[in-house]
CSV table of C-alpha atoms and ligand atoms in Angstrom, one decimal:
chain,number,residue,atom,x,y,z
A,1,MET,CA,65.6,68.4,113.2
A,2,HIS,CA,65.1,72.1,112.9
A,3,ASP,CA,63.3,75.0,114.5
A,4,ILE,CA,61.7,77.8,112.4
A,5,SER,CA,65.1,79.4,111.5
A,6,PRO,CA,67.2,78.5,108.4
A,7,HIS,CA,69.9,77.1,110.6
A,8,ARG,CA,70.5,73.4,110.0
A,9,GLY,CA,72.6,71.2,112.4
A,10,THR,CA,73.5,67.5,112.3
A,11,LEU,CA,71.1,64.5,112.8
A,12,PRO,CA,71.1,63.3,116.4
A,13,ALA,CA,72.0,59.6,117.0
A,14,GLY,CA,68.8,59.3,119.0
A,15,VAL,CA,66.0,61.1,120.6
A,16,ILE,CA,65.0,60.4,124.2
A,17,TRP,CA,61.8,61.4,126.0
A,18,PRO,CA,62.3,61.3,129.8
A,19,VAL,CA,59.3,61.6,132.1
A,20,THR,CA,60.9,62.2,135.6
A,21,THR,CA,63.8,64.2,137.0
A,22,GLY,CA,65.4,60.9,138.1
A,23,GLU,CA,65.4,59.6,134.5
A,24,VAL,CA,67.0,62.9,133.3
A,25,ALA,CA,69.7,62.5,136.0
A,26,ARG,CA,70.4,59.0,134.9
A,27,ILE,CA,70.6,59.8,131.2
A,28,LEU,CA,72.9,62.8,131.8
A,29,SER,CA,75.1,60.8,134.1
A,30,TRP,CA,75.5,58.2,131.3
A,31,THR,CA,76.1,60.8,128.6
A,32,TYR,CA,78.6,62.6,130.7
A,33,GLN,CA,80.6,59.3,131.3
A,34,ASN,CA,80.4,58.5,127.6
A,35,ASP,CA,81.1,62.0,126.2
A,36,VAL,CA,77.8,62.2,124.4
A,37,PRO,CA,76.4,65.6,123.5
A,38,VAL,CA,72.9,66.4,124.6
A,39,THR,CA,70.5,68.9,123.2
A,40,PRO,CA,67.3,69.7,125.1
A,41,TRP,CA,64.1,70.2,122.9
A,42,GLY,CA,60.8,71.9,123.9
A,43,ALA,CA,58.3,72.7,121.2
A,44,GLY,CA,61.0,73.6,118.6
A,45,THR,CA,59.6,77.1,117.9
A,46,SER,CA,62.9,78.9,118.4
A,47,THR,CA,64.2,81.3,115.7
A,48,GLU,CA,68.0,81.2,116.0
A,49,GLY,CA,68.6,77.4,115.9
A,50,ASN,CA,68.6,77.3,119.7
A,51,PRO,CA,67.3,73.5,120.0
A,52,VAL,CA,69.0,72.3,116.8
A,53,PRO,CA,71.7,69.6,117.5
A,54,THR,CA,75.0,70.6,116.0
A,55,LYS,CA,77.2,67.7,117.2
A,56,GLY,CA,74.8,64.7,116.8
A,57,GLY,CA,74.4,62.9,120.3
A,58,LEU,CA,71.1,62.8,121.9
A,59,VAL,CA,68.1,65.2,121.7
A,60,MET,CA,66.3,65.1,124.9
A,61,ASP,CA,62.7,66.0,124.1
A,62,MET,CA,61.0,67.3,127.2
A,63,THR,CA,57.5,67.2,126.0
A,64,ARG,CA,56.4,64.2,128.0
A,65,MET,CA,57.3,65.9,131.2
A,66,ASN,CA,54.1,67.9,130.8
A,67,LYS,CA,52.4,67.9,134.3
A,68,ILE,CA,51.1,70.9,136.0
A,69,LEU,CA,52.1,69.6,139.5
A,70,ASP,CA,50.4,72.2,141.7
A,71,VAL,CA,48.5,75.5,141.4
A,72,ARG,CA,48.5,77.6,144.6
A,73,PRO,CA,46.1,80.5,144.0
A,74,GLN,CA,46.7,82.0,147.4
A,75,ASP,CA,50.4,82.2,146.7
A,76,LEU,CA,50.0,83.2,143.1
A,77,GLN,CA,52.2,80.3,142.1
A,78,ALA,CA,52.3,77.1,140.1
A,79,ASP,CA,54.8,74.1,140.1
A,80,VAL,CA,55.2,72.7,136.6
A,81,GLN,CA,57.3,70.3,134.7
A,82,PRO,CA,59.1,71.8,131.6
A,83,GLY,CA,57.1,70.2,128.8
A,84,VAL,CA,53.9,72.0,130.0
A,85,LEU,CA,52.6,74.2,127.1
A,86,ARG,CA,52.0,77.9,127.8
A,87,LYS,CA,48.3,77.9,126.6
A,88,GLU,CA,47.5,74.8,128.7
A,89,LEU,CA,49.1,76.4,131.8
A,90,ASN,CA,46.9,79.5,131.2
A,91,ARG,CA,43.8,77.4,130.7
A,92,GLN,CA,44.4,75.7,134.1
A,93,THR,CA,45.4,78.7,136.1
A,94,GLY,CA,42.6,80.7,134.4
A,95,LYS,CA,40.2,78.6,136.4
A,96,HIS,CA,41.5,80.6,139.5
A,97,GLY,CA,41.4,84.0,137.7
A,98,LEU,CA,45.2,83.9,137.3
A,99,PHE,CA,47.7,83.8,134.4
A,100,PHE,CA,51.3,83.4,133.4
A,101,PRO,CA,51.8,86.6,131.3
A,102,PRO,CA,55.0,86.0,129.1
A,103,ASP,CA,53.6,85.4,125.7
A,104,PRO,CA,55.8,84.6,122.8
A,105,GLY,CA,52.9,84.1,120.5
A,106,ALA,CA,53.8,80.5,119.7
A,107,ASP,CA,52.5,77.8,122.0
A,108,ALA,CA,55.9,77.1,123.5
A,109,THR,CA,56.8,74.8,126.3
A,110,ILE,CA,57.6,76.4,129.8
A,111,GLY,CA,61.1,74.9,129.6
A,112,GLY,CA,61.8,76.4,126.3
A,113,MET,CA,60.5,79.8,127.5
A,114,ILE,CA,62.7,79.5,130.5
A,115,ALA,CA,65.8,78.5,128.5
A,116,ASN,CA,65.3,81.4,126.0
A,117,ASN,CA,64.0,83.9,128.6
A,118,ALA,CA,61.0,84.4,126.2
A,119,SER,CA,58.8,87.5,126.3
A,120,GLY,CA,56.2,89.1,124.0
A,121,VAL,CA,53.5,91.6,123.4
A,122,GLN,CA,52.6,92.2,127.1
A,123,THR,CA,56.2,92.4,128.5
A,124,ILE,CA,56.0,96.1,128.6
A,125,LYS,CA,53.6,95.8,131.5
A,126,TYR,CA,54.2,92.4,132.9
A,127,GLY,CA,57.9,91.6,132.2
A,128,ALA,CA,59.6,88.6,130.7
A,129,THR,CA,59.9,84.9,131.7
A,130,LYS,CA,62.8,85.8,134.0
A,131,ASP,CA,60.5,87.7,136.2
A,132,TYR,CA,58.2,84.8,136.8
A,133,VAL,CA,60.6,82.0,137.6
A,134,MET,CA,60.9,81.7,141.3
A,135,LYS,CA,62.5,78.3,141.8
A,136,LEU,CA,64.1,75.6,139.4
A,137,THR,CA,65.2,72.0,139.6
A,138,VAL,CA,68.0,71.6,137.3
A,139,VAL,CA,70.0,68.4,136.3
A,140,LEU,CA,73.6,69.5,135.6
A,141,PRO,CA,75.6,67.9,132.7
A,142,SER,CA,77.2,65.4,135.1
A,143,GLY,CA,73.7,64.2,136.2
A,144,GLN,CA,73.8,66.0,139.5
A,145,VAL,CA,70.3,67.4,140.5
A,146,ILE,CA,70.3,71.0,142.1
A,147,HIS,CA,67.5,73.2,143.3
A,148,THR,CA,67.8,77.0,142.9
A,149,GLY,CA,65.6,79.8,144.4
A,150,CYS,CA,62.8,79.7,146.8
A,151,LYS,CA,58.9,80.2,147.0
A,152,ALA,CA,59.1,83.6,148.9
A,153,HIS,CA,58.3,86.6,146.7
A,154,LYS,CA,61.6,88.3,147.8
A,155,SER,CA,65.0,87.0,148.7
A,156,SER,CA,68.5,88.5,148.9
A,157,SER,CA,70.2,85.2,149.6
A,158,GLY,CA,73.4,84.6,147.7
A,159,TYR,CA,74.0,84.5,144.0
A,160,ASP,CA,70.8,84.3,141.8
A,161,LEU,CA,71.4,81.0,140.2
A,162,THR,CA,67.8,80.8,139.0
A,163,ARG,CA,68.4,83.7,136.8
A,164,LEU,CA,71.7,82.2,135.6
A,165,PHE,CA,69.8,79.1,134.3
A,166,VAL,CA,67.0,81.3,132.8
A,167,GLY,CA,68.2,82.3,129.3
A,168,SER,CA,71.0,79.8,129.3
A,169,GLU,CA,69.3,77.9,126.4
A,170,GLY,CA,70.1,74.5,127.6
A,171,THR,CA,73.8,75.0,127.7
A,172,LEU,CA,74.2,74.6,131.4
A,173,GLY,CA,71.8,71.7,132.2
A,174,VAL,CA,68.2,70.5,131.9
A,175,ALA,CA,65.4,72.2,133.8
A,176,THR,CA,63.0,69.5,135.1
A,177,GLU,CA,60.7,71.5,137.4
A,178,ALA,CA,59.8,75.2,137.9
A,179,THR,CA,57.9,77.2,140.4
A,180,LEU,CA,56.3,80.1,138.5
A,181,LYS,CA,54.8,83.3,139.7
A,182,LEU,CA,51.2,84.1,138.4
A,183,THR,CA,49.3,87.2,138.3
A,184,GLY,CA,45.6,88.2,138.2
A,185,ILE,CA,43.7,88.3,134.9
A,186,PRO,CA,42.7,91.8,134.3
A,187,SER,CA,39.0,92.5,134.5
A,188,HIS,CA,38.7,94.9,131.6
A,189,HIS,CA,40.7,95.5,128.4
A,190,LEU,CA,40.9,98.4,126.0
A,191,ALA,CA,42.3,97.8,122.4
A,192,ILE,CA,43.4,100.8,120.4
A,193,THR,CA,44.8,101.2,116.9
A,194,ILE,CA,46.4,104.5,116.1
A,195,THR,CA,47.6,105.5,112.7
A,196,PHE,CA,50.4,107.8,111.7
A,197,LYS,CA,51.8,109.5,108.5
A,198,ASP,CA,55.1,107.5,108.8
A,199,LEU,CA,56.9,104.9,110.9
A,200,ALA,CA,59.1,107.6,112.5
A,201,SER,CA,56.1,109.5,113.9
A,202,ALA,CA,54.5,106.3,115.2
A,203,SER,CA,57.7,105.2,117.0
A,204,GLU,CA,58.1,108.8,118.5
A,205,ALA,CA,54.6,108.4,120.0
A,206,VAL,CA,55.8,105.2,121.8
A,207,ALA,CA,58.0,107.1,124.3
A,208,VAL,CA,55.2,109.6,124.8
A,209,LEU,CA,52.7,106.9,125.6
A,210,ILE,CA,55.1,105.1,128.0
A,211,GLY,CA,56.1,108.4,129.7
A,212,SER,CA,52.5,109.3,130.2
A,213,GLY,CA,51.9,106.9,133.1
A,214,LEU,CA,49.1,105.1,131.3
A,215,GLU,CA,50.9,101.9,131.6
A,216,PRO,CA,50.1,100.2,128.3
A,217,ALA,CA,49.9,96.4,128.5
A,218,ALA,CA,51.0,96.1,124.8
A,219,LEU,CA,52.4,98.6,122.4
A,220,GLU,CA,53.2,97.2,118.9
A,221,LEU,CA,54.4,99.0,115.8
A,222,LEU,CA,53.3,97.7,112.4
A,223,PRO,CA,54.1,98.9,108.9
A,224,PRO,CA,51.3,99.3,106.1
A,225,VAL,CA,52.9,96.6,104.0
A,226,LEU,CA,52.3,94.1,106.9
A,227,ILE,CA,48.9,95.3,107.7
A,228,ASN,CA,48.0,94.9,104.0
A,229,LEU,CA,49.0,91.1,104.3
A,230,MET,CA,46.9,90.8,107.5
A,231,ASN,CA,43.9,92.4,105.8
A,232,ARG,CA,44.1,90.2,102.8
A,233,GLU,CA,44.6,87.0,104.7
A,234,GLN,CA,42.4,87.4,107.7
A,235,HIS,CA,39.6,89.6,106.0
A,236,LEU,CA,40.2,92.4,108.4
A,237,ASN,CA,39.6,96.1,107.6
A,238,LEU,CA,42.5,97.8,109.3
A,239,PRO,CA,43.8,101.0,107.7
A,240,GLU,CA,46.9,100.4,105.9
A,241,GLU,CA,49.1,103.1,107.4
A,242,PRO,CA,51.9,103.0,109.9
A,243,SER,CA,50.2,102.0,113.0
A,244,LEU,CA,50.4,101.3,116.8
A,245,PHE,CA,48.4,98.5,118.2
A,246,CYS,CA,47.9,99.2,122.0
A,247,GLU,CA,46.2,97.5,124.8
A,248,PHE,CA,45.4,98.8,128.3
A,249,HIS,CA,44.1,96.9,131.3
A,250,GLY,CA,41.9,98.4,133.9
A,251,VAL,CA,39.4,97.7,136.7
A,252,SER,CA,36.4,99.4,135.0
A,253,PRO,CA,35.1,100.5,131.6
A,254,LYS,CA,35.0,104.0,132.9
A,255,MET,CA,38.7,104.0,133.8
A,256,LEU,CA,39.5,102.6,130.4
A,257,GLN,CA,37.4,105.3,128.7
A,258,GLU,CA,39.4,107.9,130.5
A,259,THR,CA,42.7,106.2,129.4
A,260,ALA,CA,41.5,106.2,125.8
A,261,ASP,CA,40.6,109.9,126.0
A,262,LEU,CA,44.1,110.8,127.3
A,263,ALA,CA,45.9,108.5,124.9
A,264,ARG,CA,44.0,110.0,122.0
A,265,GLU,CA,45.1,113.5,123.2
A,266,LEU,CA,48.7,112.5,123.4
A,267,CYS,CA,48.8,110.8,120.0
A,268,ARG,CA,47.1,113.8,118.4
A,269,ASP,CA,49.9,115.9,119.7
A,270,CYS,CA,52.3,113.3,118.1
A,271,GLY,CA,50.6,113.8,114.6
A,272,ALA,CA,48.3,110.7,114.8
A,273,THR,CA,46.1,110.6,111.7
A,274,GLY,CA,43.6,108.1,113.1
A,275,PHE,CA,42.5,106.7,116.4
A,276,LYS,CA,40.1,103.7,117.0
A,277,PHE,CA,39.3,102.0,120.1
A,278,GLY,CA,37.1,99.2,121.5
A,279,ILE,CA,36.5,97.6,124.8
A,280,GLU,CA,34.6,94.6,123.4
A,281,GLU,CA,36.5,91.2,123.7
A,282,LYS,CA,36.1,90.6,120.0
A,283,ASP,CA,37.9,93.9,119.1
A,284,ARG,CA,40.8,92.8,121.1
A,285,ARG,CA,41.0,89.2,120.0
A,286,GLU,CA,40.8,90.1,116.3
A,287,LEU,CA,43.7,92.6,116.7
A,288,TRP,CA,46.0,90.4,118.7
A,289,ARG,CA,45.4,87.2,116.5
A,290,ALA,CA,46.4,89.2,113.6
A,291,ARG,CA,49.6,90.5,115.3
A,292,HIS,CA,50.5,87.2,116.7
A,293,GLU,CA,50.3,85.5,113.3
A,294,ALA,CA,52.5,88.2,111.8
A,295,TRP,CA,55.4,85.7,111.1
A,296,GLU,CA,53.0,83.0,109.7
A,297,THR,CA,51.3,85.6,107.6
A,298,ILE,CA,54.6,86.7,106.1
A,299,HIS,CA,55.8,83.1,105.7
A,300,ARG,CA,52.5,82.2,103.8
A,301,ALA,CA,53.0,85.3,101.5
A,302,HIS,CA,56.4,84.0,100.4
A,303,PRO,CA,55.8,80.2,100.5
A,304,LYS,CA,59.0,79.3,98.6
A,305,LYS,CA,61.3,81.4,100.8
A,306,GLU,CA,62.9,81.0,104.2
A,307,THR,CA,62.7,83.8,106.8
A,308,LEU,CA,65.5,85.5,108.5
A,309,ILE,CA,64.2,87.2,111.6
A,310,VAL,CA,66.2,90.2,113.0
A,311,ASP,CA,65.5,90.7,116.8
A,312,VAL,CA,67.2,93.5,118.5
A,313,ALA,CA,66.3,95.9,121.4
A,314,VAL,CA,67.4,99.4,122.0
A,315,PRO,CA,66.7,102.1,124.6
A,316,ILE,CA,63.2,103.6,123.9
A,317,SER,CA,64.6,107.1,123.0
A,318,THR,CA,66.6,105.6,120.2
A,319,TYR,CA,63.7,103.4,118.8
A,320,PRO,CA,62.6,105.9,116.1
A,321,GLN,CA,66.2,106.0,114.8
A,322,MET,CA,66.4,102.3,114.8
A,323,ILE,CA,63.2,102.0,112.9
A,324,VAL,CA,64.3,104.5,110.2
A,325,PHE,CA,67.8,102.9,110.0
A,326,SER,CA,66.3,99.4,109.5
A,327,GLN,CA,63.7,100.5,106.9
A,328,ASN,CA,66.3,102.4,105.0
A,329,LEU,CA,68.5,99.3,104.9
A,330,VAL,CA,65.7,97.0,103.7
A,331,ASP,CA,65.0,99.6,100.9
A,332,GLU,CA,68.7,100.1,100.0
A,333,TYR,CA,69.3,96.4,99.6
A,334,GLN,CA,65.9,95.9,97.9
A,335,ALA,CA,65.1,93.1,100.2
A,336,VAL,CA,61.8,91.6,101.1
A,337,GLY,CA,61.7,92.8,104.7
A,338,TYR,CA,58.9,93.8,107.2
A,339,VAL,CA,60.0,96.2,110.0
A,340,PHE,CA,57.8,95.9,113.1
A,341,GLY,CA,58.2,95.1,116.8
A,342,HIS,CA,57.2,95.2,120.4
A,343,ALA,CA,57.8,98.9,120.3
A,344,GLY,CA,57.1,99.5,124.0
A,345,ASP,CA,60.2,97.4,124.9
A,346,GLY,CA,62.3,99.1,122.3
A,347,ASN,CA,62.3,95.5,120.6
A,348,LEU,CA,62.5,95.6,116.8
A,349,HIS,CA,62.0,92.8,114.4
A,350,VAL,CA,62.6,92.7,110.7
A,351,VAL,CA,61.3,89.5,109.1
A,352,MET,CA,63.0,89.0,105.8
A,353,ALA,CA,62.2,86.5,103.2
A,354,GLY,CA,64.8,84.9,100.9
A,355,ASP,CA,66.2,81.8,99.4
A,356,PRO,CA,69.4,80.5,101.3
A,357,ASP,CA,70.6,78.7,98.2
A,358,ASP,CA,70.6,82.1,96.3
A,359,LYS,CA,73.9,83.2,97.7
A,360,LYS,CA,73.6,86.9,96.5
A,361,GLU,CA,70.1,87.3,98.0
A,362,TRP,CA,70.8,85.6,101.3
A,363,SER,CA,74.2,87.4,101.9
A,364,ALA,CA,72.3,90.7,101.5
A,365,LEU,CA,69.8,89.6,104.2
A,366,GLU,CA,72.7,88.5,106.4
A,367,LYS,CA,74.3,91.8,106.0
A,368,ILE,CA,71.2,93.7,106.9
A,369,ASN,CA,70.9,91.6,110.0
A,370,GLN,CA,74.6,92.3,110.9
A,371,LEU,CA,74.3,96.1,110.3
A,372,ILE,CA,71.1,96.3,112.4
A,373,VAL,CA,72.7,94.3,115.3
A,374,GLU,CA,75.8,96.5,115.2
A,375,LYS,CA,73.7,99.7,115.3
A,376,ALA,CA,71.6,98.3,118.2
A,377,VAL,CA,74.7,97.5,120.2
A,378,GLN,CA,76.2,100.9,119.3
A,379,LEU,CA,73.0,102.6,120.7
A,380,GLY,CA,73.4,100.7,124.0
A,381,GLY,CA,71.1,97.9,123.1
A,382,THR,CA,71.3,94.1,122.6
A,383,CYS,CA,71.7,91.7,119.7
A,384,THR,CA,68.5,89.8,120.8
A,385,GLY,CA,65.5,91.2,122.7
A,386,GLU,CA,63.7,87.9,123.1
A,387,HIS,CA,64.8,85.1,120.7
A,388,GLY,CA,68.1,84.2,122.3
A,389,ILE,CA,71.5,83.6,120.8
A,390,GLY,CA,71.2,80.1,119.5
A,391,ILE,CA,73.5,79.5,116.4
A,392,GLY,CA,72.7,82.6,114.6
A,393,LYS,CA,73.7,85.3,117.1
A,394,SER,CA,76.8,83.7,118.7
A,395,LYS,CA,78.9,85.7,116.3
A,396,PHE,CA,77.8,89.0,118.0
A,397,MET,CA,78.3,87.9,121.6
A,398,GLN,CA,81.9,89.3,121.9
A,399,LEU,CA,80.7,92.6,120.3
A,400,GLU,CA,78.0,92.9,122.8
A,401,HIS,CA,79.5,91.7,126.0
A,402,GLY,CA,83.2,92.4,125.7
A,403,ASP,CA,85.1,91.1,128.8
A,404,SER,CA,81.9,89.7,130.3
A,405,TYR,CA,81.8,87.2,127.4
A,406,GLN,CA,84.9,85.6,128.8
A,407,LEU,CA,83.3,85.4,132.2
A,408,MET,CA,80.3,83.7,130.6
A,409,ARG,CA,82.6,81.3,129.0
A,410,ALA,CA,84.3,80.5,132.3
A,411,ILE,CA,81.0,79.8,134.0
A,412,LYS,CA,79.9,77.4,131.1
A,413,ASP,CA,83.3,75.6,131.4
A,414,LEU,CA,82.8,75.3,135.2
A,415,ILE,CA,79.3,73.8,134.9
A,416,ASP,CA,79.9,71.8,131.7
A,417,PRO,CA,83.7,71.2,131.5
A,418,LYS,CA,83.2,68.7,128.7
A,419,GLY,CA,81.1,71.1,126.6
A,420,LEU,CA,78.4,68.4,126.1
A,421,MET,CA,75.2,70.5,126.8
A,422,ASN,CA,73.7,71.9,123.7
A,423,PRO,CA,77.0,72.4,122.0
A,424,GLY,CA,77.5,75.2,119.3
A,425,LYS,CA,75.1,77.6,121.0
A,426,ILE,CA,75.7,80.9,122.6
A,427,PHE,CA,79.5,80.4,122.3
A,428,LEU,CA,81.5,80.2,119.0
B,501,LIG,C1,55.5,82.5,115.2
B,501,LIG,C2,56.5,82.7,116.2
B,501,LIG,C3,56.4,83.9,117.1
B,501,LIG,C4,57.4,84.0,118.1
B,501,LIG,N1,57.3,85.2,118.8
B,501,LIG,C5,58.1,85.2,119.9
B,501,LIG,C6,58.0,86.4,120.7
B,501,LIG,O1,57.2,87.3,120.5
B,501,LIG,N2,58.7,86.4,121.8
B,501,LIG,C7,59.7,85.5,122.1
B,501,LIG,O2,60.4,85.6,123.2
B,501,LIG,N3,59.9,84.4,121.3
B,501,LIG,C8,59.0,84.3,120.2
B,501,LIG,N4,59.2,83.2,119.4
B,501,LIG,C9,60.3,82.2,119.7
B,501,LIG,C10,59.9,81.0,120.6
B,501,LIG,O3,58.5,80.7,120.5
B,501,LIG,C11,60.4,81.1,122.0
B,501,LIG,O4,61.8,81.4,122.1
B,501,LIG,C12,60.0,80.0,122.9
B,501,LIG,O5,60.4,80.2,124.2
B,501,LIG,C13,60.7,78.7,122.5
B,501,LIG,O6,60.1,77.6,123.3
B,501,LIG,P1,60.1,76.2,122.7
B,501,LIG,O7,59.3,75.3,123.7
B,501,LIG,O8,59.6,76.0,121.4
B,501,LIG,O9,61.5,75.7,122.9
B,501,LIG,P2,62.6,75.1,121.8
B,501,LIG,O10,62.7,76.0,120.7
B,501,LIG,O11,62.3,73.6,121.6
B,501,LIG,O12,63.9,75.3,122.6
B,501,LIG,C14,64.5,76.5,123.0
B,501,LIG,C15,65.7,76.5,123.9
B,501,LIG,O13,65.4,75.9,125.1
B,501,LIG,C16,66.2,74.7,125.4
B,501,LIG,N5,65.4,73.8,126.3
B,501,LIG,C17,64.1,73.4,126.0
B,501,LIG,N6,63.6,72.8,127.1
B,501,LIG,C18,64.6,72.8,128.0
B,501,LIG,C19,64.7,72.4,129.3
B,501,LIG,N7,63.7,71.8,130.0
B,501,LIG,N8,65.9,72.6,130.0
B,501,LIG,C20,66.9,73.3,129.5
B,501,LIG,N9,66.9,73.8,128.2
B,501,LIG,C21,65.7,73.5,127.5
B,501,LIG,C22,66.6,74.2,124.0
B,501,LIG,O14,67.8,73.5,124.0
B,501,LIG,C23,66.8,75.5,123.2
B,501,LIG,O15,68.0,76.0,123.4
B,501,LIG,C24,58.3,83.0,118.3
B,501,LIG,C25,58.3,81.8,117.6
B,501,LIG,C26,57.3,81.6,116.5
B,501,LIG,C27,57.3,80.4,115.8
């Protein structure tokens, strides 16, 4: 069993598909008594080996716990089981004019998104999954069922255990129910593509657009080489220059026209070479479909290769430096690598293609990954902006967290003293 990463684990002894919290509790109680490792599984779209079993045992596939239990439009909330898919949730909440904004591109399960604290193109305006989880039912490794959080929009009551479980990658227990916050679907959208002479100027414009108060809903940086692949594959006609793909949300076309005018002026001052915008739904859909399929597009362009995806995030002011650093590394090592990212969050990806069996080629890609992570941490950033630690990033935890890493380890040992929940992840 594997996700989209090159990380390979061990075959589990079995796969189990629970359908209720009670069943999960009974299974975990049994696995705890019998020292059997358990690895929760959502849609398997992770990029760091997060749901890949490393010590055999049971894989607990959560996809049959896929009921939307309640949607409460007046409260802007929904109660869901963890196997609900993000797109299905948005189809159902959309009937009430509401949506769940975190969008990792892939049609992930809500449980997998919670466990990885997933985010995506609209995080710059709407936040990450952690900002939308109000309440959780979690089955602890021993089989004990606990409830965290509440349905009030604010609370200062005690330790925030909900957020401890968000991003814990299934290492502390299995989430079996969640109350999620929803938000209103914006009535009008503006999609803009802006081109620049080089990636550095494009990334410098990012801080200007954010600081302008225009509140972009998406701000993505793309290199010409990736746009070229998108044009070829999807028959688009995008200019093959360093570009920003932006989106703004507003209450009227007039307001969005004013936003476009101001954004154009700001980008011109930053040396933009082109500016194209549209408020038609088709303009927007075309742009984002191409962006969302960036990984698939790269993968299809190198069908015999595996991909190693670098995912780091840095303070916005250092984003241009990080972009130039990463592109220079790709060039220096003569790697097949595409530098792009959720620029508005200071989140950078480099998707590199190579053959894990070609030791020389693959160790160069791993070296690039390591140097980019070290640089990001040195700049005050993080080794993962959104994909989580899984297997691939565990070696960087000490570097990033120092003493706090030991505290995380102590929390893990307290909740999972036998180390049975998703072993081999987050901790070395
Ligand atoms: C093309 C592509 C683009 C992507 N782009 C983005 C992006 O922009 N942003 C982003 O954040 N991610 C992105 N991802 C990564 C991935 O989609 C997300 O991390 C997603 O949240 C994983 O969800 P999943 O359902 O596939 O979970 P899985 O991969 O199956 O599991 C993820 C983790 O959750 C744990 N888990 C699953 N269910 C539960 C549960 N009920 N209780 C406890 N633990 C559980 C697993 O053990 C594992 O550790 C992308 C992936 C692909 C393939």
